[in-house]
Amino acid sequence: MAEKPEFPVVQGGGSLIIAWQIRDKKVLVVGGGEVAAGRILHCLNADARVTVVSPLARLNPEVAYRVAQGQVTHIDRNFQPSDLDDSSIAMVLVAVDDPAASTTIWKLCKERRIPANIADVPSECDFYFGSVHRDGPLQIMVSTNGKGPRLAAMIRRFIAKQLPSDAGRAIETIGQLRVKLRQIAPRQEDGPKRMAWMTKVSEAYSWDEMCDLSEEDMDNLLRYYPSGKVPSLDGLKGMRANPEVGQLDVFDGSFGFSVGA
């Protein structure tokens, strides 16, 4: 009898957690209260173009501030079906204290195939907003699939406390190094080697050490890429004063060029 393969067990009932790129895309927010303020901030952090539909008198202080600062476009009235006629709308976020009106907007979005989120009504949501921890390029979202938002916030705070305080800066450094690496090894067939080498780099240095890497350090580190090696931190720092340190160990001649040249 053949052995049972050890594959992951399917756990139905979840959501597909993805990072939705909405930079420069239009998001329509219906409502101007506290919940709407949180939704708006999420979208602005993602560089979306936000339009808020709500009577001016119903805007809470934060939303009113976003309007006054020109961070969002404001339509001073209640929602109208014609607000959805704009074909450039990427998503609709509804946060009003009117269940009947919310359901009507939800149905209109379905007719137009526009992804929508109706606050506090999981059954009328194409996607959920989780509790998010943000540290520069690092984003961690905790979702309970709409079942326990407050619990999600508690779990998010617990996770955040376990992270290094400089995690965001370290990730920023890794990102800069990846960009530089793609410049010297841009071919698609270089992909596996790039990934393998970046894995070695990520495992070789601590968070604090990664944060301390200067532009010069990254350029010197890239000199080791052709050989697939990663120097010790002391060896890398030694190259600050003498770039020729470790020269004999860096190149194996197979590439025929010097990355540091």
mmCIF file of N, CA and C in Angstrom, residues 170-231:
data_model
loop_
_atom_site.group_PDB
_atom_site.id
_atom_site.type_symbol
_atom_site.label_atom_id
_atom_site.label_comp_id
_atom_site.label_asym_id
_atom_site.label_seq_id
_atom_site.Cartn_x
_atom_site.Cartn_y
_atom_site.Cartn_z
ATOM 1 N N ALA A 170 15.358 47.209 8.495
ATOM 2 C CA ALA A 170 16.093 46.069 7.942
ATOM 3 C C ALA A 170 15.497 45.633 6.607
ATOM 4 N N ILE A 171 14.169 45.617 6.535
ATOM 5 C CA ILE A 171 13.501 45.230 5.295
ATOM 6 C C ILE A 171 13.778 46.260 4.201
ATOM 7 N N GLU A 172 13.811 47.536 4.580
ATOM 8 C CA GLU A 172 14.135 48.583 3.613
ATOM 9 C C GLU A 172 15.515 48.353 3.015
ATOM 10 N N THR A 173 16.471 47.975 3.855
ATOM 11 C CA THR A 173 17.830 47.708 3.386
ATOM 12 C C THR A 173 17.850 46.533 2.419
ATOM 13 N N ILE A 174 17.146 45.470 2.790
ATOM 14 C CA ILE A 174 17.070 44.299 1.909
ATOM 15 C C ILE A 174 16.469 44.691 0.556
ATOM 16 N N GLY A 175 15.455 45.547 0.593
ATOM 17 C CA GLY A 175 14.821 45.992 -0.643
ATOM 18 C C GLY A 175 15.797 46.754 -1.537
ATOM 19 N N GLN A 176 16.602 47.624 -0.926
ATOM 20 C CA GLN A 176 17.594 48.372 -1.690
ATOM 21 C C GLN A 176 18.636 47.430 -2.294
ATOM 22 N N LEU A 177 19.023 46.432 -1.512
ATOM 23 C CA LEU A 177 20.015 45.476 -2.002
ATOM 24 C C LEU A 177 19.466 44.681 -3.183
ATOM 25 N N ARG A 178 18.187 44.295 -3.111
ATOM 26 C CA ARG A 178 17.561 43.547 -4.218
ATOM 27 C C ARG A 178 17.533 44.365 -5.496
ATOM 28 N N VAL A 179 17.241 45.677 -5.360
ATOM 29 C CA VAL A 179 17.220 46.549 -6.540
ATOM 30 C C VAL A 179 18.603 46.609 -7.171
ATOM 31 N N LYS A 180 19.619 46.780 -6.334
ATOM 32 C CA LYS A 180 20.994 46.828 -6.836
ATOM 33 C C LYS A 180 21.377 45.502 -7.493
ATOM 34 N N LEU A 181 20.952 44.397 -6.909
ATOM 35 C CA LEU A 181 21.286 43.088 -7.454
ATOM 36 C C LEU A 181 20.647 42.894 -8.827
ATOM 37 N N ARG A 182 19.429 43.326 -8.983
ATOM 38 C CA ARG A 182 18.749 43.195 -10.282
ATOM 39 C C ARG A 182 19.440 44.024 -11.363
ATOM 40 N N GLN A 183 20.101 45.095 -10.946
ATOM 41 C CA GLN A 183 20.800 45.926 -11.914
ATOM 42 C C GLN A 183 22.039 45.221 -12.473
ATOM 43 N N ILE A 184 22.678 44.389 -11.647
ATOM 44 C CA ILE A 184 23.885 43.707 -12.117
ATOM 45 C C ILE A 184 23.594 42.293 -12.634
ATOM 46 N N ALA A 185 22.412 41.771 -12.289
ATOM 47 C CA ALA A 185 22.025 40.437 -12.775
ATOM 48 C C ALA A 185 20.559 40.505 -13.201
ATOM 49 N N PRO A 186 20.268 41.199 -14.305
ATOM 50 C CA PRO A 186 18.884 41.481 -14.687
ATOM 51 C C PRO A 186 18.162 40.381 -15.454
ATOM 52 N N ARG A 187 18.904 39.386 -15.943
ATOM 53 C CA ARG A 187 18.270 38.394 -16.805
ATOM 54 C C ARG A 187 17.300 37.497 -16.033
ATOM 55 N N GLN A 188 16.253 37.060 -16.720
ATOM 56 C CA GLN A 188 15.259 36.194 -16.087
ATOM 57 C C GLN A 188 15.888 34.896 -15.602
ATOM 58 N N GLU A 189 16.852 34.370 -16.372
ATOM 59 C CA GLU A 189 17.497 33.115 -15.978
ATOM 60 C C GLU A 189 18.390 33.270 -14.747
ATOM 61 N N ASP A 190 18.648 34.530 -14.351
ATOM 62 C CA ASP A 190 19.428 34.772 -13.134
ATOM 63 C C ASP A 190 18.568 34.632 -11.877
ATOM 64 N N GLY A 191 17.253 34.534 -12.064
ATOM 65 C CA GLY A 191 16.322 34.538 -10.935
ATOM 66 C C GLY A 191 16.642 33.551 -9.829
ATOM 67 N N PRO A 192 16.809 32.258 -10.130
ATOM 68 C CA PRO A 192 17.095 31.287 -9.063
ATOM 69 C C PRO A 192 18.351 31.618 -8.271
ATOM 70 N N LYS A 193 19.402 32.047 -8.987
ATOM 71 C CA LYS A 193 20.644 32.374 -8.280
ATOM 72 C C LYS A 193 20.465 33.616 -7.420
ATOM 73 N N ARG A 194 19.737 34.614 -7.944
ATOM 74 C CA ARG A 194 19.478 35.819 -7.146
ATOM 75 C C ARG A 194 18.754 35.460 -5.857
ATOM 76 N N MET A 195 17.713 34.644 -5.977
ATOM 77 C CA MET A 195 16.925 34.273 -4.806
ATOM 78 C C MET A 195 17.752 33.500 -3.796
ATOM 79 N N ALA A 196 18.576 32.566 -4.287
ATOM 80 C CA ALA A 196 19.401 31.760 -3.389
ATOM 81 C C ALA A 196 20.405 32.630 -2.653
ATOM 82 N N TRP A 197 21.005 33.580 -3.370
ATOM 83 C CA TRP A 197 22.009 34.444 -2.742
ATOM 84 C C TRP A 197 21.367 35.391 -1.739
ATOM 85 N N MET A 198 20.192 35.955 -2.071
ATOM 86 C CA MET A 198 19.514 36.845 -1.146
ATOM 87 C C MET A 198 19.090 36.105 0.120
ATOM 88 N N THR A 199 18.746 34.836 -0.017
ATOM 89 C CA THR A 199 18.414 34.030 1.159
ATOM 90 C C THR A 199 19.627 33.904 2.069
ATOM 91 N N LYS A 200 20.797 33.657 1.471
ATOM 92 C CA LYS A 200 22.037 33.567 2.257
ATOM 93 C C LYS A 200 22.314 34.876 2.995
ATOM 94 N N VAL A 201 22.117 35.989 2.297
ATOM 95 C CA VAL A 201 22.353 37.298 2.909
ATOM 96 C C VAL A 201 21.410 37.515 4.092
ATOM 97 N N SER A 202 20.133 37.194 3.893
ATOM 98 C CA SER A 202 19.127 37.402 4.946
ATOM 99 C C SER A 202 19.426 36.569 6.182
ATOM 100 N N GLU A 203 20.028 35.391 5.976
ATOM 101 C CA GLU A 203 20.335 34.508 7.092
ATOM 102 C C GLU A 203 21.691 34.800 7.729
ATOM 103 N N ALA A 204 22.531 35.579 7.027
ATOM 104 C CA ALA A 204 23.897 35.810 7.506
ATOM 105 C C ALA A 204 23.983 36.917 8.544
ATOM 106 N N TYR A 205 23.069 37.897 8.469
ATOM 107 C CA TYR A 205 23.168 39.058 9.338
ATOM 108 C C TYR A 205 21.913 39.225 10.193
ATOM 109 N N SER A 206 22.100 39.787 11.370
ATOM 110 C CA SER A 206 20.972 40.038 12.270
ATOM 111 C C SER A 206 20.218 41.278 11.800
ATOM 112 N N TRP A 207 19.069 41.530 12.435
ATOM 113 C CA TRP A 207 18.289 42.715 12.091
ATOM 114 C C TRP A 207 19.129 43.979 12.274
ATOM 115 N N ASP A 208 19.792 44.094 13.440
ATOM 116 C CA ASP A 208 20.594 45.286 13.726
ATOM 117 C C ASP A 208 21.718 45.440 12.714
ATOM 118 N N GLU A 209 22.355 44.334 12.373
ATOM 119 C CA GLU A 209 23.455 44.398 11.420
ATOM 120 C C GLU A 209 22.965 44.827 10.042
ATOM 121 N N MET A 210 21.798 44.346 9.663
ATOM 122 C CA MET A 210 21.246 44.707 8.367
ATOM 123 C C MET A 210 20.956 46.205 8.309
ATOM 124 N N CYS A 211 20.465 46.766 9.418
ATOM 125 C CA CYS A 211 20.151 48.191 9.456
ATOM 126 C C CYS A 211 21.395 49.054 9.317
ATOM 127 N N ASP A 212 22.521 48.536 9.767
ATOM 128 C CA ASP A 212 23.751 49.320 9.778
ATOM 129 C C ASP A 212 24.495 49.297 8.451
ATOM 130 N N LEU A 213 24.023 48.516 7.477
ATOM 131 C CA LEU A 213 24.712 48.444 6.193
ATOM 132 C C LEU A 213 24.580 49.774 5.449
ATOM 133 N N SER A 214 25.699 50.320 5.026
ATOM 134 C CA SER A 214 25.702 51.568 4.267
ATOM 135 C C SER A 214 25.641 51.257 2.774
ATOM 136 N N GLU A 215 25.508 52.307 1.960
ATOM 137 C CA GLU A 215 25.519 52.129 0.510
ATOM 138 C C GLU A 215 26.825 51.457 0.083
ATOM 139 N N GLU A 216 27.932 51.886 0.695
ATOM 140 C CA GLU A 216 29.230 51.294 0.371
ATOM 141 C C GLU A 216 29.260 49.812 0.746
ATOM 142 N N ASP A 217 28.683 49.480 1.908
ATOM 143 C CA ASP A 217 28.648 48.084 2.341
ATOM 144 C C ASP A 217 27.863 47.233 1.346
ATOM 145 N N MET A 218 26.724 47.767 0.879
ATOM 146 C CA MET A 218 25.913 47.002 -0.062
ATOM 147 C C MET A 218 26.643 46.797 -1.382
ATOM 148 N N ASP A 219 27.342 47.840 -1.840
ATOM 149 C CA ASP A 219 28.100 47.705 -3.088
ATOM 150 C C ASP A 219 29.213 46.668 -2.935
ATOM 151 N N ASN A 220 29.875 46.691 -1.766
ATOM 152 C CA ASN A 220 30.933 45.699 -1.527
ATOM 153 C C ASN A 220 30.356 44.294 -1.400
ATOM 154 N N LEU A 221 29.190 44.189 -0.767
ATOM 155 C CA LEU A 221 28.547 42.888 -0.607
ATOM 156 C C LEU A 221 28.191 42.288 -1.968
ATOM 157 N N LEU A 222 27.752 43.132 -2.884
ATOM 158 C CA LEU A 222 27.371 42.659 -4.212
ATOM 159 C C LEU A 222 28.561 42.095 -4.987
ATOM 160 N N ARG A 223 29.754 42.444 -4.598
ATOM 161 C CA ARG A 223 30.942 41.904 -5.273
ATOM 162 C C ARG A 223 31.072 40.394 -5.038
ATOM 163 N N TYR A 224 30.377 39.911 -3.998
ATOM 164 C CA TYR A 224 30.442 38.480 -3.687
ATOM 165 C C TYR A 224 29.400 37.672 -4.448
ATOM 166 N N TYR A 225 28.457 38.359 -5.075
ATOM 167 C CA TYR A 225 27.365 37.641 -5.740
ATOM 168 C C TYR A 225 27.832 36.643 -6.796
ATOM 169 N N PRO A 226 28.766 37.008 -7.701
ATOM 170 C CA PRO A 226 29.161 36.045 -8.741
ATOM 171 C C PRO A 226 29.632 34.708 -8.197
ATOM 172 N N SER A 227 30.307 34.735 -7.047
ATOM 173 C CA SER A 227 30.806 33.484 -6.465
ATOM 174 C C SER A 227 29.754 32.787 -5.617
ATOM 175 N N GLY A 228 28.628 33.468 -5.354
ATOM 176 C CA GLY A 228 27.582 32.882 -4.528
ATOM 177 C C GLY A 228 27.899 32.907 -3.050
ATOM 178 N N LYS A 229 28.933 33.651 -2.671
ATOM 179 C CA LYS A 229 29.344 33.693 -1.265
ATOM 180 C C LYS A 229 28.780 34.917 -0.558
ATOM 181 N N VAL A 230 28.780 34.869 0.784
ATOM 182 C CA VAL A 230 28.378 36.002 1.614
ATOM 183 C C VAL A 230 29.436 36.172 2.693
ATOM 184 N N PRO A 231 30.063 37.334 2.787
ATOM 185 C CA PRO A 231 31.127 37.533 3.769
ATOM 186 C C PRO A 231 30.577 37.704 5.180
#
